[in-house]
mmCIF file of C-alpha atoms in Angstrom:
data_model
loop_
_atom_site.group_PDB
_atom_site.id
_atom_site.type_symbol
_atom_site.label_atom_id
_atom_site.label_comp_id
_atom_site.label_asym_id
_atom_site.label_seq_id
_atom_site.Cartn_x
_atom_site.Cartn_y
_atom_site.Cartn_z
ATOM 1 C CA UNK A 1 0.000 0.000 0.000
ATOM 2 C CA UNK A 2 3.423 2.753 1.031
ATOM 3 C CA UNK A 3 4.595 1.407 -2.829
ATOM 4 C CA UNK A 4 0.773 2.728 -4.222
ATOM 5 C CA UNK A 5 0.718 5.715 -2.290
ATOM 6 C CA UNK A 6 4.091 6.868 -3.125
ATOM 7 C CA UNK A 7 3.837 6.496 -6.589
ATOM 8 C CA UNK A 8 0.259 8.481 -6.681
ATOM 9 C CA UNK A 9 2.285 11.409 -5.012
ATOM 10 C CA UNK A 10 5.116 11.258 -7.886
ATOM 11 C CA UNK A 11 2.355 11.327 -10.450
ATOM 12 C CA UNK A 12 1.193 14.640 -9.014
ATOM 13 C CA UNK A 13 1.654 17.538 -12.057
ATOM 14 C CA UNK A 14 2.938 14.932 -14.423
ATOM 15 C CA UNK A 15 -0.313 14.677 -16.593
ATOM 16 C CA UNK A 16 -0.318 10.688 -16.238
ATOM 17 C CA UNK A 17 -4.451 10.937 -15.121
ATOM 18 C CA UNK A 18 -5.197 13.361 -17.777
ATOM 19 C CA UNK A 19 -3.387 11.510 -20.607
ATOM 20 C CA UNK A 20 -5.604 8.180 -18.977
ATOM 21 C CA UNK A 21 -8.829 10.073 -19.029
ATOM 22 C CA UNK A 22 -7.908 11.246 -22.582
ATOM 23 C CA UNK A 23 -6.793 7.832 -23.678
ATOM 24 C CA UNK A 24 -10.252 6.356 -21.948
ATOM 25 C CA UNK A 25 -12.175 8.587 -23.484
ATOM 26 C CA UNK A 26 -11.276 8.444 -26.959
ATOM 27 C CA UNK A 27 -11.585 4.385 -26.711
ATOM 28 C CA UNK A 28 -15.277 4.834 -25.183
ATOM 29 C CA UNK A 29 -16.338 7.556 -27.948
ATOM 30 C CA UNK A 30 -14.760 5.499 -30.488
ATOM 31 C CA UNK A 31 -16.805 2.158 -28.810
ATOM 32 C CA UNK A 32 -19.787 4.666 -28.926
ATOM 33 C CA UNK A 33 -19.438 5.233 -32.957
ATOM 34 C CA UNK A 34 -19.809 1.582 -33.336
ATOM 35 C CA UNK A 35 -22.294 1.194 -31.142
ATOM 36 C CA UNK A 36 -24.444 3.117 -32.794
ATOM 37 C CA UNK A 37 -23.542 1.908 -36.006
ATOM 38 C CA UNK A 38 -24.523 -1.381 -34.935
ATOM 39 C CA UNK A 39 -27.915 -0.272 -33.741
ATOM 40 C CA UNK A 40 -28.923 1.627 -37.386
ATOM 41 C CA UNK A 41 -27.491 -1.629 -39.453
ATOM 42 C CA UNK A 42 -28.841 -4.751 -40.684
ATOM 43 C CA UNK A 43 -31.399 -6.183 -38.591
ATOM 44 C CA UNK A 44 -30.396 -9.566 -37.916
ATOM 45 C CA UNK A 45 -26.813 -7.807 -36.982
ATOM 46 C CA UNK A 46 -28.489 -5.515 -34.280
ATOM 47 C CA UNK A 47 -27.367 -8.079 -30.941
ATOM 48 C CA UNK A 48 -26.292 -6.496 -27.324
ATOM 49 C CA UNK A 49 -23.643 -9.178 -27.455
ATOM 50 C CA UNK A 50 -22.419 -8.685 -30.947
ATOM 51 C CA UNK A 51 -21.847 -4.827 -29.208
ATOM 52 C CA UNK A 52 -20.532 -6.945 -26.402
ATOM 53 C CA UNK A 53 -18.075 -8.708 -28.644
ATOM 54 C CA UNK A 54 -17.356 -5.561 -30.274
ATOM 55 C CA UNK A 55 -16.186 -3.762 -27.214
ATOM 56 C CA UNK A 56 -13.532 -6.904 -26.600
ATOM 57 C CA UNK A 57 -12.350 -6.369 -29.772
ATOM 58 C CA UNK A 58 -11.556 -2.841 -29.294
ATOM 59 C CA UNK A 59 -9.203 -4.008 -26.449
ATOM 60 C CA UNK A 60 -7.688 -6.504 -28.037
ATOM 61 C CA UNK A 61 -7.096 -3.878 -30.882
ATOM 62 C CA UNK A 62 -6.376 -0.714 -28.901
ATOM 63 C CA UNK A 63 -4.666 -2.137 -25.403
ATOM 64 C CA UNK A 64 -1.043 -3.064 -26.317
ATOM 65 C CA UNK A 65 -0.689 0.711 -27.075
ATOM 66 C CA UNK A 66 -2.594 2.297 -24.588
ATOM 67 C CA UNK A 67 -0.939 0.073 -22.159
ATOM 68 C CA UNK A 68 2.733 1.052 -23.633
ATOM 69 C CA UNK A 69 1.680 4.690 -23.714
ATOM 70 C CA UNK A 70 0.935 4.715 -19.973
ATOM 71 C CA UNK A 71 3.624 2.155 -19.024
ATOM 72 C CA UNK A 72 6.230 4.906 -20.611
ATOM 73 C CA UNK A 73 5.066 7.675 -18.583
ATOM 74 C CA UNK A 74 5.137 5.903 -14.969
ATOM 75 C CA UNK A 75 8.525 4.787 -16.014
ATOM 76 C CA UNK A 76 10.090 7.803 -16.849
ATOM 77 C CA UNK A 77 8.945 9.837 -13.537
ATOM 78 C CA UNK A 78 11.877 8.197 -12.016
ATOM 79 C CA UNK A 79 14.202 9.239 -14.265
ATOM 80 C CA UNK A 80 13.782 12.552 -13.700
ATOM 81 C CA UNK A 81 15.291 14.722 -11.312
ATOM 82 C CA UNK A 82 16.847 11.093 -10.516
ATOM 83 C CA UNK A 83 13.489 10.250 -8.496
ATOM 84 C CA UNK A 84 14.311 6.526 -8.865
ATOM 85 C CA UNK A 85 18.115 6.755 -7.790
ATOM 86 C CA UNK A 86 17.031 8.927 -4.717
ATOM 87 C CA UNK A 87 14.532 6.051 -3.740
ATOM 88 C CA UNK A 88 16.668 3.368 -3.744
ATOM 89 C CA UNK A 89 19.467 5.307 -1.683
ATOM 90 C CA UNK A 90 16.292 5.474 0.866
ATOM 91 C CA UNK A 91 15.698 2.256 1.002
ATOM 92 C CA UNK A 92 12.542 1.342 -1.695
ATOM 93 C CA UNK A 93 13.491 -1.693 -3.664
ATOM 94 C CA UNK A 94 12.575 -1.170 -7.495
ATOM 95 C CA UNK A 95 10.696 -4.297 -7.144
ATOM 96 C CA UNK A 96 7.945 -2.503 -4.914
ATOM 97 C CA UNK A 97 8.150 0.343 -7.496
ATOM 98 C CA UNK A 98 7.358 -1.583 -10.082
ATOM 99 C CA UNK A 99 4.423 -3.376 -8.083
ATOM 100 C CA UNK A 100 3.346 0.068 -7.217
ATOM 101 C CA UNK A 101 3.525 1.375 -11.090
ATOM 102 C CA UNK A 102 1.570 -2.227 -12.214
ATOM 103 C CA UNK A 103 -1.574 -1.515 -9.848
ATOM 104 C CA UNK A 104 -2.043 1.767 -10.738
ATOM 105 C CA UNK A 105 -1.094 1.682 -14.477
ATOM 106 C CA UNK A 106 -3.317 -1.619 -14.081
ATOM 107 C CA UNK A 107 -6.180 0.204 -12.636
ATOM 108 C CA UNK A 108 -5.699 3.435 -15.268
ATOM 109 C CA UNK A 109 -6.078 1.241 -18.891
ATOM 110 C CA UNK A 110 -8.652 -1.264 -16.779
ATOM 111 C CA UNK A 111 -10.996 1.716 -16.004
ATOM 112 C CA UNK A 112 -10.735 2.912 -19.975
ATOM 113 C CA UNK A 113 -11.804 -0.711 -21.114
ATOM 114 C CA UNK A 114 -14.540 -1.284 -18.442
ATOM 115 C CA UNK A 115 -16.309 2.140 -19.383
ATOM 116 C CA UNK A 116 -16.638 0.675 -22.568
ATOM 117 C CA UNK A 117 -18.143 -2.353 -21.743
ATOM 118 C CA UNK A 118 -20.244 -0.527 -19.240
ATOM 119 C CA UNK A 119 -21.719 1.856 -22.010
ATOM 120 C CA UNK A 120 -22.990 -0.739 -24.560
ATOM 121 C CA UNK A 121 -24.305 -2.688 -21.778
ATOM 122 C CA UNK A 122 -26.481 -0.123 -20.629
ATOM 123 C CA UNK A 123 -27.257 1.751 -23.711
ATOM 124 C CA UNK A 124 -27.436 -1.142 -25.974
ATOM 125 C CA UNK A 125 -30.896 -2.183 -25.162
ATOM 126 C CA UNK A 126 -32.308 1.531 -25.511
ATOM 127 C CA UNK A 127 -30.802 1.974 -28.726
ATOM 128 C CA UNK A 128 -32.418 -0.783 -29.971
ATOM 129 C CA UNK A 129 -30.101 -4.017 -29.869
ATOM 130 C CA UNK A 130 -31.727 -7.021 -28.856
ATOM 131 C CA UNK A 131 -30.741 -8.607 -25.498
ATOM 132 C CA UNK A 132 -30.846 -12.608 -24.871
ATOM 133 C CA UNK A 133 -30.333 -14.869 -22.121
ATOM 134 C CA UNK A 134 -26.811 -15.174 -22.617
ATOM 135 C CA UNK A 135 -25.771 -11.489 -22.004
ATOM 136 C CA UNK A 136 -25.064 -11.205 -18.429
ATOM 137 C CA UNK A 137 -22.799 -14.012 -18.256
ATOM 138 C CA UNK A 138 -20.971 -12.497 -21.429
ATOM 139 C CA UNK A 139 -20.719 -9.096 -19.679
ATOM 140 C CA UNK A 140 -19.203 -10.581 -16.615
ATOM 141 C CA UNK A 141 -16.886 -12.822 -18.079
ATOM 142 C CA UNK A 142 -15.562 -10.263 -20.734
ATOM 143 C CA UNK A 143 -15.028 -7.634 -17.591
ATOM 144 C CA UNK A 144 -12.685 -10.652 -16.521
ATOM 145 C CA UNK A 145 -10.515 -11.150 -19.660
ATOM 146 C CA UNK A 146 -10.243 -7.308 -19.640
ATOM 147 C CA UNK A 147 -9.211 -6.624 -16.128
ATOM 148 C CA UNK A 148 -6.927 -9.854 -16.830
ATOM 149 C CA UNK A 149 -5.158 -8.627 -20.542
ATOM 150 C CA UNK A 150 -5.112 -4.856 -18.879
ATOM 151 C CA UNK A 151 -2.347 -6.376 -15.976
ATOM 152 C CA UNK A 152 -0.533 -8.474 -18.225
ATOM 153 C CA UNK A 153 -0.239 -5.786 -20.803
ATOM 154 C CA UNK A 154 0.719 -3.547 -18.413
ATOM 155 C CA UNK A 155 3.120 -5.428 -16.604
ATOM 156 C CA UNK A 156 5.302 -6.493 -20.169
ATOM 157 C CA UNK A 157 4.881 -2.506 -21.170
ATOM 158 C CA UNK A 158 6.403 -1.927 -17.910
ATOM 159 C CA UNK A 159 9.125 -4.154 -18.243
ATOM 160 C CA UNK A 160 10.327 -2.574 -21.096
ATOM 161 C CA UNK A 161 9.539 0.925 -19.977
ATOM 162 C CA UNK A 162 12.017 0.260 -17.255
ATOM 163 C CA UNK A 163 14.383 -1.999 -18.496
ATOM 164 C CA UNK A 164 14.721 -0.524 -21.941
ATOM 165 C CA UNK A 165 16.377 3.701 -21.865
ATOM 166 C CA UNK A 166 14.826 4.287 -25.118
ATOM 167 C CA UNK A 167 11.345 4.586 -24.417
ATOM 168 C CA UNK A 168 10.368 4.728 -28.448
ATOM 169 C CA UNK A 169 11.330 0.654 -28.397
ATOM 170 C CA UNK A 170 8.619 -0.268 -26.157
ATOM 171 C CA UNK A 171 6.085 2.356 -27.653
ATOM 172 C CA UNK A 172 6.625 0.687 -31.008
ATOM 173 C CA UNK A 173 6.346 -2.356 -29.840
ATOM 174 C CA UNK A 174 2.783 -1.695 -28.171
ATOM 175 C CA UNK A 175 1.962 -0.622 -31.346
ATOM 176 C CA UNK A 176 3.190 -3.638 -33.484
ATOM 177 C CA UNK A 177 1.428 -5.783 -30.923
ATOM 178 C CA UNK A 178 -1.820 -4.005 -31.460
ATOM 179 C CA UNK A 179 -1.803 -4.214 -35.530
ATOM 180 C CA UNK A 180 -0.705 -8.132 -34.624
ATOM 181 C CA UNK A 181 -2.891 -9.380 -32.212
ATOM 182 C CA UNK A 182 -5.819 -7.970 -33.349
ATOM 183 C CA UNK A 183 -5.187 -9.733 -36.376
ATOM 184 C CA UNK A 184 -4.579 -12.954 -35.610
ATOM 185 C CA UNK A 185 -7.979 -14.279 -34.636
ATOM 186 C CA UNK A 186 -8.888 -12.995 -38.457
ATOM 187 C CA UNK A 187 -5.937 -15.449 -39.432
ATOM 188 C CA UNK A 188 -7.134 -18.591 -37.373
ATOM 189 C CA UNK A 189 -4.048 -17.854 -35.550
ATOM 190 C CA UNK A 190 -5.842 -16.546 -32.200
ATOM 191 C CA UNK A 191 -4.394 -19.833 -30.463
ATOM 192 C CA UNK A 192 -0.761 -18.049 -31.138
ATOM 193 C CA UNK A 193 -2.653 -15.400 -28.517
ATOM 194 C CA UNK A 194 -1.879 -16.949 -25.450
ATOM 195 C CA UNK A 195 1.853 -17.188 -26.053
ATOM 196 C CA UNK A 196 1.878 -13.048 -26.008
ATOM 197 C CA UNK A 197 1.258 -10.680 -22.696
ATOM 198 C CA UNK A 198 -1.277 -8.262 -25.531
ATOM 199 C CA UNK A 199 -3.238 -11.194 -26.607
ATOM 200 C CA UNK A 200 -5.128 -12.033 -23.958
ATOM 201 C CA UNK A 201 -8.078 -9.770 -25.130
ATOM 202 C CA UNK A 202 -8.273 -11.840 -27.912
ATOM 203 C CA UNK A 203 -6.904 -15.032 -27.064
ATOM 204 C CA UNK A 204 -9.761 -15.437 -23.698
ATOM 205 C CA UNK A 205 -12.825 -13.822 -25.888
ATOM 206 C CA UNK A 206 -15.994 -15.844 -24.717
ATOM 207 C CA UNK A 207 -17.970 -15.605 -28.213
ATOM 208 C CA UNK A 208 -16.981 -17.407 -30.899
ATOM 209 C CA UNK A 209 -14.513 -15.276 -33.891
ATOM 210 C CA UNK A 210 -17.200 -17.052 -36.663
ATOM 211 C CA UNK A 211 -20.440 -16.676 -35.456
ATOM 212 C CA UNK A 212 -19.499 -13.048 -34.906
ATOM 213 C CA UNK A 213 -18.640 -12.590 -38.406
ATOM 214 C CA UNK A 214 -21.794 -14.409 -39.261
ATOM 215 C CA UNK A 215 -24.178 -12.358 -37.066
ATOM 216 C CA UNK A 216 -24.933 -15.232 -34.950
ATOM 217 C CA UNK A 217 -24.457 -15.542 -31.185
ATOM 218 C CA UNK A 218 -22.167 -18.539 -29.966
ATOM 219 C CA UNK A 219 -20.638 -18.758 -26.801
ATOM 220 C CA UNK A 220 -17.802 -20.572 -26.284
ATOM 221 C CA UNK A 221 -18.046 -24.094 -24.944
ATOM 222 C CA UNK A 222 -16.864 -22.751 -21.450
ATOM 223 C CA UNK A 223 -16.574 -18.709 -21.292
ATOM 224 C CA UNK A 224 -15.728 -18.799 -17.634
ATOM 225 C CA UNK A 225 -12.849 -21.222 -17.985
ATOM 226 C CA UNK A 226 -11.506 -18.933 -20.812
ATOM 227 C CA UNK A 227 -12.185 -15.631 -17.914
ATOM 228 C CA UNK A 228 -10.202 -18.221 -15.598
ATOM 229 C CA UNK A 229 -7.465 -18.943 -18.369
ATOM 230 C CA UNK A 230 -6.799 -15.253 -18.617
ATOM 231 C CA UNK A 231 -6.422 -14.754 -15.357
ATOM 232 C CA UNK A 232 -3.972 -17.275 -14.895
ATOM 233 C CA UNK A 233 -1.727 -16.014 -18.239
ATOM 234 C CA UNK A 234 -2.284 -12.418 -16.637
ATOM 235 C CA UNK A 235 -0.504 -14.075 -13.117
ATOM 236 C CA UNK A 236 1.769 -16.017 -15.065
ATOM 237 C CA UNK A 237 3.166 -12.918 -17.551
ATOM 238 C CA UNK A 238 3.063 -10.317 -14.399
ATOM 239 C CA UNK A 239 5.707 -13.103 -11.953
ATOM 240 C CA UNK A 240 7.562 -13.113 -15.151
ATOM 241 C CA UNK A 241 7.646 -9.317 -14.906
ATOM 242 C CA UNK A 242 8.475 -8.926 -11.390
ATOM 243 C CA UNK A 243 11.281 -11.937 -11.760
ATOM 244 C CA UNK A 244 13.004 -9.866 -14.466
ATOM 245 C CA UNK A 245 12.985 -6.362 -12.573
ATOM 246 C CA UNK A 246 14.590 -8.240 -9.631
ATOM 247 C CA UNK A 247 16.973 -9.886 -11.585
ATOM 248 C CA UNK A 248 17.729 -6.562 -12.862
ATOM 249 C CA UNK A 249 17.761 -5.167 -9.288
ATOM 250 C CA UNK A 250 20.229 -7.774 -8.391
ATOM 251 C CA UNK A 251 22.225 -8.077 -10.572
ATOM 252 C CA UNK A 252 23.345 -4.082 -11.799
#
């Protein structure tokens, strides 16, 4: 809780909220153009969890980016005015840092991708798109694979942020990994997902990749184990993350 707090206070006049509202908001007006676009379509197209679907698919699409965006600017408050140096001569290992930076660049892109989800589930139905029995478990179980690709984004952005002085190699590789995991479920290659930290968005997605292209609704043969598989990669890619900062730690 000391790592949280003190890296709230160092985020004090450094824009990192505003640039996460901005960032937010641009994914939930963008969410909110398709929405809508969905509702005035074809009619057999107009489904709250197609709009459901849709939302996951911005994530999968926009997250990697976002993530390395935000991941860049908690980093880089430590390097200046040597922030990070003076920390460790106090005493704070740059492993709670980094735990500290991962919960609240964690909560920052998860709060972005949520608001999304939120809005088409609650507009959805009053701008027309037909709800069905399935919907609440979709809406729960995508909040799930969110929250879950959000930390494991996160963390590997943060990784690099850290590890990496030029912050313009993990930036471009956020945005490689958003052109390339949003495409590989279009490929049949959405299995290749789960071997990447930005593809759980895409990799965990309850509904099934064809029936969404078809305008049909099927789930997934278990959507909750796929929620549960995400949130084991997200656990899985975030150790990895913390074992490579201490290494780091440890051995400079």
């Amino acid at each position: 809780m000391t790592a949280i707090i003190m890296e709230a206070r160092k985020l004090k006049r450094r824009h990192f909220w505003l640039m996460a509202a901005v960032l937010g908001g641009l994914v939930v007006m963008w969410s909110a153009g398709l929405h809508v676009t969905r509702a005035n379509g074809v009619e057999h197209m107009r489904l709250l969890s197609l709009g459901l679907a849709d939302s996951l698919n911005m994530t999968a699409m926009l997250l990697p980016f976002i993530a390395a965006l935000l991941a860049s600017r908690l980093a880089t408050v430590d390097t200046e005015e040597r922030m990070g140096q003076w920390l460790t001569a106090l005493g704070q290992a740059e492993h709670s840092r980094f735990l500290g930076k991962l919960l609240l660049g964690s909560f920052a892109v998860a709060a972005g991708q949520l608001a999304m989800l939120g809005l088409t589930a609650l507009t959805g139905p009053g701008l027309g798109l037909r709800t069905g029995a399935t919907d609440q478990a979709l809406i729960w179980s995508i909040a799930v694979v969110m929250i879950a690709a959000c930390v494991a984004a996160v963390a590997a952005q943060l990784v690099l942020a850290i590890c990496v002085p030029k912050q313009a190699v993990g930036l471009g590789i956020g945005a490689v990994a958003s052109l390339l995991c949003s495409a590989l479920p279009f490929m049949h290659l959405g299995a290749v997902d789960w071997l990447l930290p930005w593809g759980i968005a895409g990799a965990a997605a309850p509904l099934s990749r064809a029936s969404q292209q078809a305008g049909t609704v099927i789930l997934v043969d278990h959507p909750w184990l796929n929620a549960l598989w995400a949130a084991v990669a997200a656990g899985i890619w975030t150790a990895l993350a913390g074992f490579i900062i201490n290494y780091r730690e440890n051995h400079r």
